[in-house]
mmCIF file of C-alpha atoms and ligand atoms in Angstrom:
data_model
loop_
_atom_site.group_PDB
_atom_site.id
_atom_site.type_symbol
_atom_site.label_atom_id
_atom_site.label_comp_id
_atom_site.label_asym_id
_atom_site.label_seq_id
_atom_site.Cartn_x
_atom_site.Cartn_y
_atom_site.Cartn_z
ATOM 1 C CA UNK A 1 36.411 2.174 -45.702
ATOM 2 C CA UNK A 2 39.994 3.300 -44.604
ATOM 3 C CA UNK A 3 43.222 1.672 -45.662
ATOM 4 C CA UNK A 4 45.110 0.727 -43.100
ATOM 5 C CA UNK A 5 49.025 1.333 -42.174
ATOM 6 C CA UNK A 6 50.808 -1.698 -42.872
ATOM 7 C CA UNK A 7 53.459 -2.682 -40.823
ATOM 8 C CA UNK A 8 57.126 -3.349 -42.404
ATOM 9 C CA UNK A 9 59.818 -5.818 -41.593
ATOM 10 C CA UNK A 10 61.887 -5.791 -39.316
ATOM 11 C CA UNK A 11 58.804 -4.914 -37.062
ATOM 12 C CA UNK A 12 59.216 -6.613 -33.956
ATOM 13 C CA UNK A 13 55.231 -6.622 -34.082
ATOM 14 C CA UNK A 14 55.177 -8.604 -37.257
ATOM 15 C CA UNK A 15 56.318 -11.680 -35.042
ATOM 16 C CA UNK A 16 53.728 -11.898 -32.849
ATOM 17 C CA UNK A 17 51.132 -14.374 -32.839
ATOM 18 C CA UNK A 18 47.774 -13.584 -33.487
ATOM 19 C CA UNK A 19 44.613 -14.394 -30.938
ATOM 20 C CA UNK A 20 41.132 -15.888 -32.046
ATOM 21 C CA UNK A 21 38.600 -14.088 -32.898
ATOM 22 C CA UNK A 22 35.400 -14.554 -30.306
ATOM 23 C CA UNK A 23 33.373 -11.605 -30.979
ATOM 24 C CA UNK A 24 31.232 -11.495 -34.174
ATOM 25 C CA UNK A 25 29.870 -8.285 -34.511
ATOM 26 C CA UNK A 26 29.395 -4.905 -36.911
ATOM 27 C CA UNK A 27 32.723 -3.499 -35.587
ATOM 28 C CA UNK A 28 34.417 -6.868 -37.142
ATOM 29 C CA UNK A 29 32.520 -6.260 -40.386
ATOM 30 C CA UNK A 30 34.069 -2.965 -40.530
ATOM 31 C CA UNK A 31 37.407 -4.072 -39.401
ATOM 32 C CA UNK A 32 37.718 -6.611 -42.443
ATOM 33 C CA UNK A 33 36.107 -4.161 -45.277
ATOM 34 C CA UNK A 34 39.425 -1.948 -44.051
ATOM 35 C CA UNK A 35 41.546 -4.707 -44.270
ATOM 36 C CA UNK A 36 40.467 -5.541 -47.339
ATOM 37 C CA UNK A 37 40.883 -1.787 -48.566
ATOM 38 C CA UNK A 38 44.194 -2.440 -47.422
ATOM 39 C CA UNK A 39 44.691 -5.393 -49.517
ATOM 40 C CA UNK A 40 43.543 -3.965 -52.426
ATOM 41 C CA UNK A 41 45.238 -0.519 -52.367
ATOM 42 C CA UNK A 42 48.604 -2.876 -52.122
ATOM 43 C CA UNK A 43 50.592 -3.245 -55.272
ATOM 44 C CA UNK A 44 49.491 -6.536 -56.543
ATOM 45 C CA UNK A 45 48.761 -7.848 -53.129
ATOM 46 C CA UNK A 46 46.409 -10.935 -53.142
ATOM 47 C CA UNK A 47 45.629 -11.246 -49.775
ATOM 48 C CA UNK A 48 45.990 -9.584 -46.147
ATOM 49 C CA UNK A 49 47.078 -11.105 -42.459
ATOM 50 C CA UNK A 50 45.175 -8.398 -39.530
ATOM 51 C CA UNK A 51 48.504 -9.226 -38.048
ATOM 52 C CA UNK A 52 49.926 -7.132 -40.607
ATOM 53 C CA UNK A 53 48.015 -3.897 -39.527
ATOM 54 C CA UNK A 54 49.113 -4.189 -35.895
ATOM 55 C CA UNK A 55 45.540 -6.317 -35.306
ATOM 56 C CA UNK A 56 46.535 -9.119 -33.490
ATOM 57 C CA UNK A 57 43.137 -11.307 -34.483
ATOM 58 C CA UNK A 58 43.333 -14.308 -36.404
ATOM 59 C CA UNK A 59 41.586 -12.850 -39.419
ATOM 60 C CA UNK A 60 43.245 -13.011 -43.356
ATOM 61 C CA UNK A 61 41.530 -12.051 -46.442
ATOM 62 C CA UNK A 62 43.006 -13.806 -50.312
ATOM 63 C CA UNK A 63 41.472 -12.753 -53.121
ATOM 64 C CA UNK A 64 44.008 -14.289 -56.010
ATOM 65 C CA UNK A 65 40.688 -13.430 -59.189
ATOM 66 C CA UNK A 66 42.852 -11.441 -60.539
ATOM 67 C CA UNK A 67 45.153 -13.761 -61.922
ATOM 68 C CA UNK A 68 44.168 -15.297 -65.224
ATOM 69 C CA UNK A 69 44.034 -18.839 -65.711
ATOM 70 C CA UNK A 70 43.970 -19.602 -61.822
ATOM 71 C CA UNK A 71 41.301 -21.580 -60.101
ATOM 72 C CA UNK A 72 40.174 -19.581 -57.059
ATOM 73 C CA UNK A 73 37.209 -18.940 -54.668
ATOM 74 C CA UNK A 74 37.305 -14.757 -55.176
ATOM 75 C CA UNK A 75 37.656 -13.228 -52.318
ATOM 76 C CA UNK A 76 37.802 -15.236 -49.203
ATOM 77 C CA UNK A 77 37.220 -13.787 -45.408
ATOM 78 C CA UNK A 78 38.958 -16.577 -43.339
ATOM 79 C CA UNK A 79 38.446 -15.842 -39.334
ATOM 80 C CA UNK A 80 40.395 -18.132 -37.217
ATOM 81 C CA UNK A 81 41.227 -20.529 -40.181
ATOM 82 C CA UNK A 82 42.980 -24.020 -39.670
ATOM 83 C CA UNK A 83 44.393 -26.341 -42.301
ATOM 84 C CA UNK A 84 43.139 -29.711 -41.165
ATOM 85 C CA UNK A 85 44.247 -31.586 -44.391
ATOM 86 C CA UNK A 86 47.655 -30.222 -46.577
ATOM 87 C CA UNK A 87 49.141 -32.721 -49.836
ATOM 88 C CA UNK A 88 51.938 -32.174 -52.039
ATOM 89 C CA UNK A 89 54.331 -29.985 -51.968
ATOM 90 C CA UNK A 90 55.298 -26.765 -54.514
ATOM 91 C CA UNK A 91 57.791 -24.118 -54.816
ATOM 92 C CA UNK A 92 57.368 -21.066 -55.748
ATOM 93 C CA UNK A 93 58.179 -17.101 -55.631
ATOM 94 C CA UNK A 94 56.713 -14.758 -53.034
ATOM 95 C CA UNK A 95 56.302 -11.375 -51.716
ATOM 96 C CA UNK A 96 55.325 -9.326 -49.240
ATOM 97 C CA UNK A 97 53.373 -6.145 -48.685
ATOM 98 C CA UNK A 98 55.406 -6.348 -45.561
ATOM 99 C CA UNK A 99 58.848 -6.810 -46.861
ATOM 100 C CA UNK A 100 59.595 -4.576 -50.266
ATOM 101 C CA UNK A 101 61.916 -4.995 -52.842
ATOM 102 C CA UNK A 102 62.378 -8.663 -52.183
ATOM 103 C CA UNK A 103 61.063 -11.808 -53.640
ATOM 104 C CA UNK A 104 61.994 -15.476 -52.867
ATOM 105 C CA UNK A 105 61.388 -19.098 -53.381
ATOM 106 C CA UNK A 106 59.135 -20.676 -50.726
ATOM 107 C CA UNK A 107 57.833 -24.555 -50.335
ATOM 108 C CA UNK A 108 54.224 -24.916 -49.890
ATOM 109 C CA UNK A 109 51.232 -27.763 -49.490
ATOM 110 C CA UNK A 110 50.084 -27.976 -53.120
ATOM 111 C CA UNK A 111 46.607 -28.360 -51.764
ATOM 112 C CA UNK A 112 45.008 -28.181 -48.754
ATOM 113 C CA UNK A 113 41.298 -28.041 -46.764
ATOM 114 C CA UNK A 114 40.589 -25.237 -44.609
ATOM 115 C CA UNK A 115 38.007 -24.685 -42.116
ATOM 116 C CA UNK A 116 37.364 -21.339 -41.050
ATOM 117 C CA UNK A 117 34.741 -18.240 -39.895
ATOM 118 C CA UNK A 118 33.400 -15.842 -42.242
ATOM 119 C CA UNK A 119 33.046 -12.472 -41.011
ATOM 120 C CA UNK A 120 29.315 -13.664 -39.877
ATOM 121 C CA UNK A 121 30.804 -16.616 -37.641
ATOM 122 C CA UNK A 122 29.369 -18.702 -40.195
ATOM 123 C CA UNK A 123 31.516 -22.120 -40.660
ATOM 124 C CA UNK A 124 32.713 -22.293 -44.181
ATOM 125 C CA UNK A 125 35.332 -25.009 -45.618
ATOM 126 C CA UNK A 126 37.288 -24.350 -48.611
ATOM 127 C CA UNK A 127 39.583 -26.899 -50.998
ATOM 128 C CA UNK A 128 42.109 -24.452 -52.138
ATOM 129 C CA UNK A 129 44.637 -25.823 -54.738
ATOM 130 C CA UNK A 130 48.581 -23.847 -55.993
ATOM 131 C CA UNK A 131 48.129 -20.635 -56.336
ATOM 132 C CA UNK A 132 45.614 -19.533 -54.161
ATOM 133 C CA UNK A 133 46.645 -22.401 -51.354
ATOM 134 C CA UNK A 134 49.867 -20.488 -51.862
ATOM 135 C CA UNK A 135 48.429 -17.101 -50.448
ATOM 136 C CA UNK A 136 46.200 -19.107 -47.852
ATOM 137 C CA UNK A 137 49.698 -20.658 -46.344
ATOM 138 C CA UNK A 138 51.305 -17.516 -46.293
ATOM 139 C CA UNK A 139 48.563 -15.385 -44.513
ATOM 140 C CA UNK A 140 48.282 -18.087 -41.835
ATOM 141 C CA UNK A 141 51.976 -17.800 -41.151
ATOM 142 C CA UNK A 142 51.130 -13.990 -40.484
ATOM 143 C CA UNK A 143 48.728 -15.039 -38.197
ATOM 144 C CA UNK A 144 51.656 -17.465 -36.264
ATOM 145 C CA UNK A 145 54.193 -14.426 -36.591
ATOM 146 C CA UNK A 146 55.668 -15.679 -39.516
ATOM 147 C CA UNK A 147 56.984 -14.208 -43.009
ATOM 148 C CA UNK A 148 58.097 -16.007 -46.229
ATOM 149 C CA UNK A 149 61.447 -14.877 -45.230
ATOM 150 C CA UNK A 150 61.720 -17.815 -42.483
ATOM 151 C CA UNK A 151 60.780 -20.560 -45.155
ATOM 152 C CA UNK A 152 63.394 -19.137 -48.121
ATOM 153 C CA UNK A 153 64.942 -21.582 -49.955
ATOM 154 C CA UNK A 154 67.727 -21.217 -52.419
ATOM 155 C CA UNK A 155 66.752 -18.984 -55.586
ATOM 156 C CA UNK A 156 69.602 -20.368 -57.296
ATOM 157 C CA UNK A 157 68.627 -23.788 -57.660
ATOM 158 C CA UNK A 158 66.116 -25.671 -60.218
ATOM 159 C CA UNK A 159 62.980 -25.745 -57.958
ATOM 160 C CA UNK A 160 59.947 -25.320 -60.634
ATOM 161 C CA UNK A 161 59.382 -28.625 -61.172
ATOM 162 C CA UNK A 162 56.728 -29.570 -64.103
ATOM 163 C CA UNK A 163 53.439 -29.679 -62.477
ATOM 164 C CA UNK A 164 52.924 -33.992 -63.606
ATOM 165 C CA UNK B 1 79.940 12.467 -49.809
ATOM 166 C CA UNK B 2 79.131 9.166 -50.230
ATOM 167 C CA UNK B 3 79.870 6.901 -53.565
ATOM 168 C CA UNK B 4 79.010 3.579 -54.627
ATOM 169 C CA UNK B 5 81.911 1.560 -55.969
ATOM 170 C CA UNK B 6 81.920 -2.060 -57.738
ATOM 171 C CA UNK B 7 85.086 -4.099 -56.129
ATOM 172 C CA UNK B 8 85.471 -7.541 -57.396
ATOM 173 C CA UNK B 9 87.898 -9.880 -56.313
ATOM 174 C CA UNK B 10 89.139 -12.729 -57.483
ATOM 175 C CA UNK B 11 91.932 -15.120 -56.749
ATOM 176 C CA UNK B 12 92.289 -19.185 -55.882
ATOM 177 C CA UNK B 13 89.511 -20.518 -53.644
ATOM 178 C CA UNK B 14 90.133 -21.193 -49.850
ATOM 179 C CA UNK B 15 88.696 -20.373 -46.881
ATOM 180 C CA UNK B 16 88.129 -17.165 -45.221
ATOM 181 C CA UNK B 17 88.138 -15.037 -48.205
ATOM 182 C CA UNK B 18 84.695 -13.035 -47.578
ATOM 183 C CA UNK B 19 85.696 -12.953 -44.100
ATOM 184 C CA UNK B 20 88.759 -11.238 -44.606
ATOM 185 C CA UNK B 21 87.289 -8.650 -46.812
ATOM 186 C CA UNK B 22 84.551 -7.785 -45.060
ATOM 187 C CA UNK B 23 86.472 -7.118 -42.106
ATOM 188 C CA UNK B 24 88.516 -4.413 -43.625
ATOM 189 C CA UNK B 25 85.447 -3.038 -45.542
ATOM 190 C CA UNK B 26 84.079 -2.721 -41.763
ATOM 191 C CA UNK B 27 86.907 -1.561 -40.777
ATOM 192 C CA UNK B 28 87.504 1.341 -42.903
ATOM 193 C CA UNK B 29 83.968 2.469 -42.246
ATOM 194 C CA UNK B 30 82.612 1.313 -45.319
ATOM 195 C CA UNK B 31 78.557 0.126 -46.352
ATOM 196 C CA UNK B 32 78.184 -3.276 -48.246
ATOM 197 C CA UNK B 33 75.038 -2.952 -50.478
ATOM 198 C CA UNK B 34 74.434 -5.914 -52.725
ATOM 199 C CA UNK B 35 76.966 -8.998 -53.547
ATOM 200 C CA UNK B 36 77.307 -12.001 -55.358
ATOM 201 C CA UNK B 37 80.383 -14.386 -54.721
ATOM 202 C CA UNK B 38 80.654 -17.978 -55.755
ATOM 203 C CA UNK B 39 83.258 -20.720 -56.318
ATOM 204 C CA UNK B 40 83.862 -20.685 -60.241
ATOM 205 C CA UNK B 41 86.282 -23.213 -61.482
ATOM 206 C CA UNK B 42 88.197 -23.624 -58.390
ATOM 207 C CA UNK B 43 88.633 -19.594 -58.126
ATOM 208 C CA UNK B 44 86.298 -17.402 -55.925
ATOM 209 C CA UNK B 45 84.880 -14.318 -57.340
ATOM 210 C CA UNK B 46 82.930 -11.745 -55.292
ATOM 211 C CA UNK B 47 80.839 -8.605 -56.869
ATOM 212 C CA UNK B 48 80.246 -6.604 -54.125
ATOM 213 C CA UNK B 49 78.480 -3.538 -53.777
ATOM 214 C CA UNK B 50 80.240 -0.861 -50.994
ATOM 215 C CA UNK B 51 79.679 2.521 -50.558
ATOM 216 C CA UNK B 52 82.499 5.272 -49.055
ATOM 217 C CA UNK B 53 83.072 8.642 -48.879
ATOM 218 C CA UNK B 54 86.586 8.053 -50.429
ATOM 219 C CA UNK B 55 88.257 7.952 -53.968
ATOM 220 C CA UNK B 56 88.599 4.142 -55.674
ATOM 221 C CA UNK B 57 92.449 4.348 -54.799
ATOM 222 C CA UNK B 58 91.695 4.990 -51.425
ATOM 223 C CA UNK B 59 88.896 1.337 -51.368
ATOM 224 C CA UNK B 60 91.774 0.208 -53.105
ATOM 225 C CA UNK B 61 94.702 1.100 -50.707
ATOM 226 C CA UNK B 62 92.496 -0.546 -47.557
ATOM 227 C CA UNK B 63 91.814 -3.793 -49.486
ATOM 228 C CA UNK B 64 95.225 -4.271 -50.616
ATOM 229 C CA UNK B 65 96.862 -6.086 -47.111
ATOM 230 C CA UNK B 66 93.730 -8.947 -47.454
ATOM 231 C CA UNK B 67 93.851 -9.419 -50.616
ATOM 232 C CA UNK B 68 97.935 -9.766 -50.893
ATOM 233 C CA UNK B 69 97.647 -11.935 -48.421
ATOM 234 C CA UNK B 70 95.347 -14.056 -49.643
ATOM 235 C CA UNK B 71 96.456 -14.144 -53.239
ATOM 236 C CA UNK B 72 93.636 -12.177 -54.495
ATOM 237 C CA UNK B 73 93.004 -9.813 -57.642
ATOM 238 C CA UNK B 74 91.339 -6.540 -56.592
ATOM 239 C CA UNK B 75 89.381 -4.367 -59.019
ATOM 240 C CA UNK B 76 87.705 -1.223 -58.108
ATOM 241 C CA UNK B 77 85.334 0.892 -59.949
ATOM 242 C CA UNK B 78 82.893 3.821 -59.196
ATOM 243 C CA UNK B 79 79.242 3.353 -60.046
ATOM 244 C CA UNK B 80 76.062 4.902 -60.375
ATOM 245 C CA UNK B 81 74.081 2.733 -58.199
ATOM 246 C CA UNK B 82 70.955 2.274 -56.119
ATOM 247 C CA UNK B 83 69.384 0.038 -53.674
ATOM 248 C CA UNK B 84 65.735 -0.754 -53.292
ATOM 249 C CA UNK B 85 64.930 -1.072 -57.343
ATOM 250 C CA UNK B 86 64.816 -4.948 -57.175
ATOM 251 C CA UNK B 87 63.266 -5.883 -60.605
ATOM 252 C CA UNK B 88 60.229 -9.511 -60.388
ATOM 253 C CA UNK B 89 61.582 -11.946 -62.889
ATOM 254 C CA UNK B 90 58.940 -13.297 -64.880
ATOM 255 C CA UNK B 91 60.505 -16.135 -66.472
ATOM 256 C CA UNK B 92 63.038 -18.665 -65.554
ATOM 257 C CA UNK B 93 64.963 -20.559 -68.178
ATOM 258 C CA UNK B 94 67.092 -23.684 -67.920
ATOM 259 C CA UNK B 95 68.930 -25.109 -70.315
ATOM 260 C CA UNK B 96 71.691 -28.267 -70.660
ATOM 261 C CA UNK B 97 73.091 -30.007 -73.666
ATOM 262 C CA UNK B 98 75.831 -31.375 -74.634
ATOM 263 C CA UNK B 99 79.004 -28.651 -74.050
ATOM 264 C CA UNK B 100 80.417 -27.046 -77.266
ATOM 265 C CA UNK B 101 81.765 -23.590 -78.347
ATOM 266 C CA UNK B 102 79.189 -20.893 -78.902
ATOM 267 C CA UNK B 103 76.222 -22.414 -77.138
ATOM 268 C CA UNK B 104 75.776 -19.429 -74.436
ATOM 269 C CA UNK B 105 76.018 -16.903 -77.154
ATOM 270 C CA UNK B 106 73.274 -19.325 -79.501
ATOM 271 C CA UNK B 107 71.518 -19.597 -76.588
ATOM 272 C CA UNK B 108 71.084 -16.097 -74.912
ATOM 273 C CA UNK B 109 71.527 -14.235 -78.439
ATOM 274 C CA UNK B 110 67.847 -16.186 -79.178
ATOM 275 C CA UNK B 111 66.410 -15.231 -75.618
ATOM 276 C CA UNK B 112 67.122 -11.261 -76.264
ATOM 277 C CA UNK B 113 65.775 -10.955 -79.948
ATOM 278 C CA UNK B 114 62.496 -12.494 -78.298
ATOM 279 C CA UNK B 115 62.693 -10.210 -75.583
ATOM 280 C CA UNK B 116 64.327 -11.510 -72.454
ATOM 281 C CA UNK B 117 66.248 -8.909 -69.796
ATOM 282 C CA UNK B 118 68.438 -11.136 -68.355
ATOM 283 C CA UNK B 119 68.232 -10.329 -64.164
ATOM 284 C CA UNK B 120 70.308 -13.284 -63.365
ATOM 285 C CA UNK B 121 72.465 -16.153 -64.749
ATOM 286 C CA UNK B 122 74.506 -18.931 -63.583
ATOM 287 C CA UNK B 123 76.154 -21.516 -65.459
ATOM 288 C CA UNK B 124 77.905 -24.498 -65.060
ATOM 289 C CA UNK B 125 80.609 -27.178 -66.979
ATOM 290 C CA UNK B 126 79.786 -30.323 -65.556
ATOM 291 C CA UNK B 127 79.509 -34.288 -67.107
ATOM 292 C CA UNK B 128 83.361 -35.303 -67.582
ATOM 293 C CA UNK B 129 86.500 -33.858 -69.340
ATOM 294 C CA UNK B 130 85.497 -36.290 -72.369
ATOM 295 C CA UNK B 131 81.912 -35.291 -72.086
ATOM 296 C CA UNK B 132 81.345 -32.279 -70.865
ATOM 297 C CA UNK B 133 77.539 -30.613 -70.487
ATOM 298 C CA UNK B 134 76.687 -27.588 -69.995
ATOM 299 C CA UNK B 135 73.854 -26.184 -67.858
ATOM 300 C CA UNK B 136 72.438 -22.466 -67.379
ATOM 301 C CA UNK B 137 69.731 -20.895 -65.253
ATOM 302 C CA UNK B 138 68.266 -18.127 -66.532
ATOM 303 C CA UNK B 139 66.155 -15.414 -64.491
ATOM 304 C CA UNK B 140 64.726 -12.421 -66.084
ATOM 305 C CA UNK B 141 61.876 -10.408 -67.417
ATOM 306 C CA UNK B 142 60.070 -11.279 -70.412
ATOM 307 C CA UNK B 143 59.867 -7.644 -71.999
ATOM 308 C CA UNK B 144 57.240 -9.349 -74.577
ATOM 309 C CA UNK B 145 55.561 -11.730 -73.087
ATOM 310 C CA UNK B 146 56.095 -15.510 -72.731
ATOM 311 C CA UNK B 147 54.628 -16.615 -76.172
ATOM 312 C CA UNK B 148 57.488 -15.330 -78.461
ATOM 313 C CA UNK B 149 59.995 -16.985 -75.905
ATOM 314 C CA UNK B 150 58.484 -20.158 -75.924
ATOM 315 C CA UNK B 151 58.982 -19.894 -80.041
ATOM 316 C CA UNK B 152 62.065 -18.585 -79.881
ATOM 317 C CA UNK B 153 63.286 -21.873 -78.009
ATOM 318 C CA UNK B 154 61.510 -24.030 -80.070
ATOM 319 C CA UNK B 155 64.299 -23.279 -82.237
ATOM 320 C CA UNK B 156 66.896 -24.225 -79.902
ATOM 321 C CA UNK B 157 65.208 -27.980 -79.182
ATOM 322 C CA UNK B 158 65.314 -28.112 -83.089
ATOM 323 C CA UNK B 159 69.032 -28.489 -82.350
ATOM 324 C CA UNK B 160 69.052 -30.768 -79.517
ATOM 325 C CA UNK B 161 69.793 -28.543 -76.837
ATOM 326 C CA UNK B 162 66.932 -29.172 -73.737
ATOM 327 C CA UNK B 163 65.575 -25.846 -72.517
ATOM 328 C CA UNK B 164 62.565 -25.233 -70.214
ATOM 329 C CA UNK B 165 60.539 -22.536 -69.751
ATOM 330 C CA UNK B 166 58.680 -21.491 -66.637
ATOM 331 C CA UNK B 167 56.512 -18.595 -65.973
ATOM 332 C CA UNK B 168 56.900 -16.877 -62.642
ATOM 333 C CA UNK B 169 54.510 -15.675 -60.792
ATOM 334 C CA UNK B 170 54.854 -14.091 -57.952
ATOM 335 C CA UNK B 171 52.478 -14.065 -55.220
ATOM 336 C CA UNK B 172 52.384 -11.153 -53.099
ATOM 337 C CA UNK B 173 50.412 -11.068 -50.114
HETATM 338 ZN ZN1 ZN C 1 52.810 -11.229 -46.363
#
């Protein structure tokens, strides 16, 4: 396993959008046990867009386990994911291993159903829920050449509302 | 050799201020690093981070046409500063009440014996002049931990002042 250079904003490459993945085969395998090296040699860093390595295939990789007292799948290998069903909405902070030293408030679907490829080609469907539908949202955005940066809104306001 | 100063300004709101000062920041060949300006109480105040190779008199000297024009106090001071060391709040804190003397220092004098760094805090007088509230956002870190926080403000609910406490958690990814 390798870990991967990851690219840093204002990267022109960072806004590019990402191309489906057609080809299931050993060299993929390998491709997302790097990425995932990546993630995981990244301070904090709960998941990883391919996008972000200069790997323009729809692949992401959220692994949010390491947070206490937060429902999650472990670590999930979503190739060429879609969000067919999204509910509620939720602010809350983010980062970026691609943008340091910044953090900012960012509106999200408080749930949502995705259907996506494991690294097999294997269908899979997952109900994620806050946290980790958080880091699901925000690695597809990669994939669409987006960063949290293009959804801020205001850090200065009340936006935590009580979860009722 | 380049220098970090602190200029704050201050002086009657209206329009164009940050324009204004910007534009002879630029012009004099000076960096802006950080800010924070906002309307308080019908004045606007900026805290603005700019970096020069000059003395303070000198920031102060190329400043001083904008802001006698614009009817603006000018303050400058060198700092030791850097960029890039952006510390996560952990916690976010808001409070209101009814408005009445000493409730910032009740308030934040609690927060810091339980171990809040204050990052960030704005405040406002609002309600009417016979009723005036009070309300304060609170960002910081939570040096130990959320659990003597959350104590410490039971204290302050005691006394019917409303304060909420959220965790944040930052998601990096
Ligand atoms: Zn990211």
């Amino acid at each position: 396993m390798a870990v991967l250079k990851i690219l840093v904003y204002p990267d022109p490459r960072l806004a590019r959008v990402s191309q489906a993945v057609t080809v299931f085969d050993k060299e993929l395998c390998k491709f997302v046990d790097d990425l995932e090296a990546t993630m995981r040699a990244g301070p904090g860093g709960v998941g990883i867009a391919a996008s972000q390595v200069d790997v323009l295939q729809r692949i992401v990789i959220v692994d949010v386990s390491s947070k206490p007292k937060i429902s999650s799948h472990g670590r999930l290998v979503l190739v060429n994911p879609q969000i067919v069903v999204s509910e509620g909405s939720l602010v809350g902070r983010e980062g970026c291993m691609s943008v340091p030293d910044y953090t900012g408030n960012v509106v999200r679907a408080r749930t949502i159903q995705v259907v996506a490829q494991d690294e097999f080609g294997e269908r899979q469907e997952y109900l994620c829920e806050g946290y980790e539908a958080r880091a699901v949202q925000h690695e597809i955005d990669h994939l669409d050449g987006l960063l949290f940066l293009d959804r801020l809104v205001s850090r200065r306001r009340d936006l935590f509302r009580r979860k009722t | 050799m380049k220098k970090w100063f602190m200029v704050t300004v201050v002086g009657k709101d209206r329009p164009g201020i940050v324009a204004h000062i910007s534009e002879a920041l630029y012009q004099g060949g000076c960096q802006l690093g950080e800010a924070s300006m906002m309307r308080l109480g019908g004045n606007f105040s900026i805290m603005l981070m700019v970096e020069h190779d000059a003395e303070a008199k000198t920031l102060g000297e190329l400043l001083k046409a904008p802001a006698d024009a614009l009817g603006l106090q000018l303050h400058v001071d060198e700092i030791e500063a850097h960029l890039h060391e952006h510390l996560i709040p952990d916690v976010s804190v808001m409070v209101h009440g009814a408005d009445r003397p000493g409730i910032v220092a009740q308030v934040t004098q609690v927060l810091a014996e339980a171990g809040l760094n204050i990052l960030d805090l704005e405040s406002d007088v609002a309600g009417t002049e016979q009723e005036p509230i009070y309300i304060m956002h609170v960002e910081g870190v939570a040096a130990e931990g959320i659990e003597p926080l959350e104590l410490a403000l039971d204290s302050l609910v005691a006394e019917g002042i409303e304060v909420r406490l959220t965790p944040i958690d930052t998601m990096i990814a």
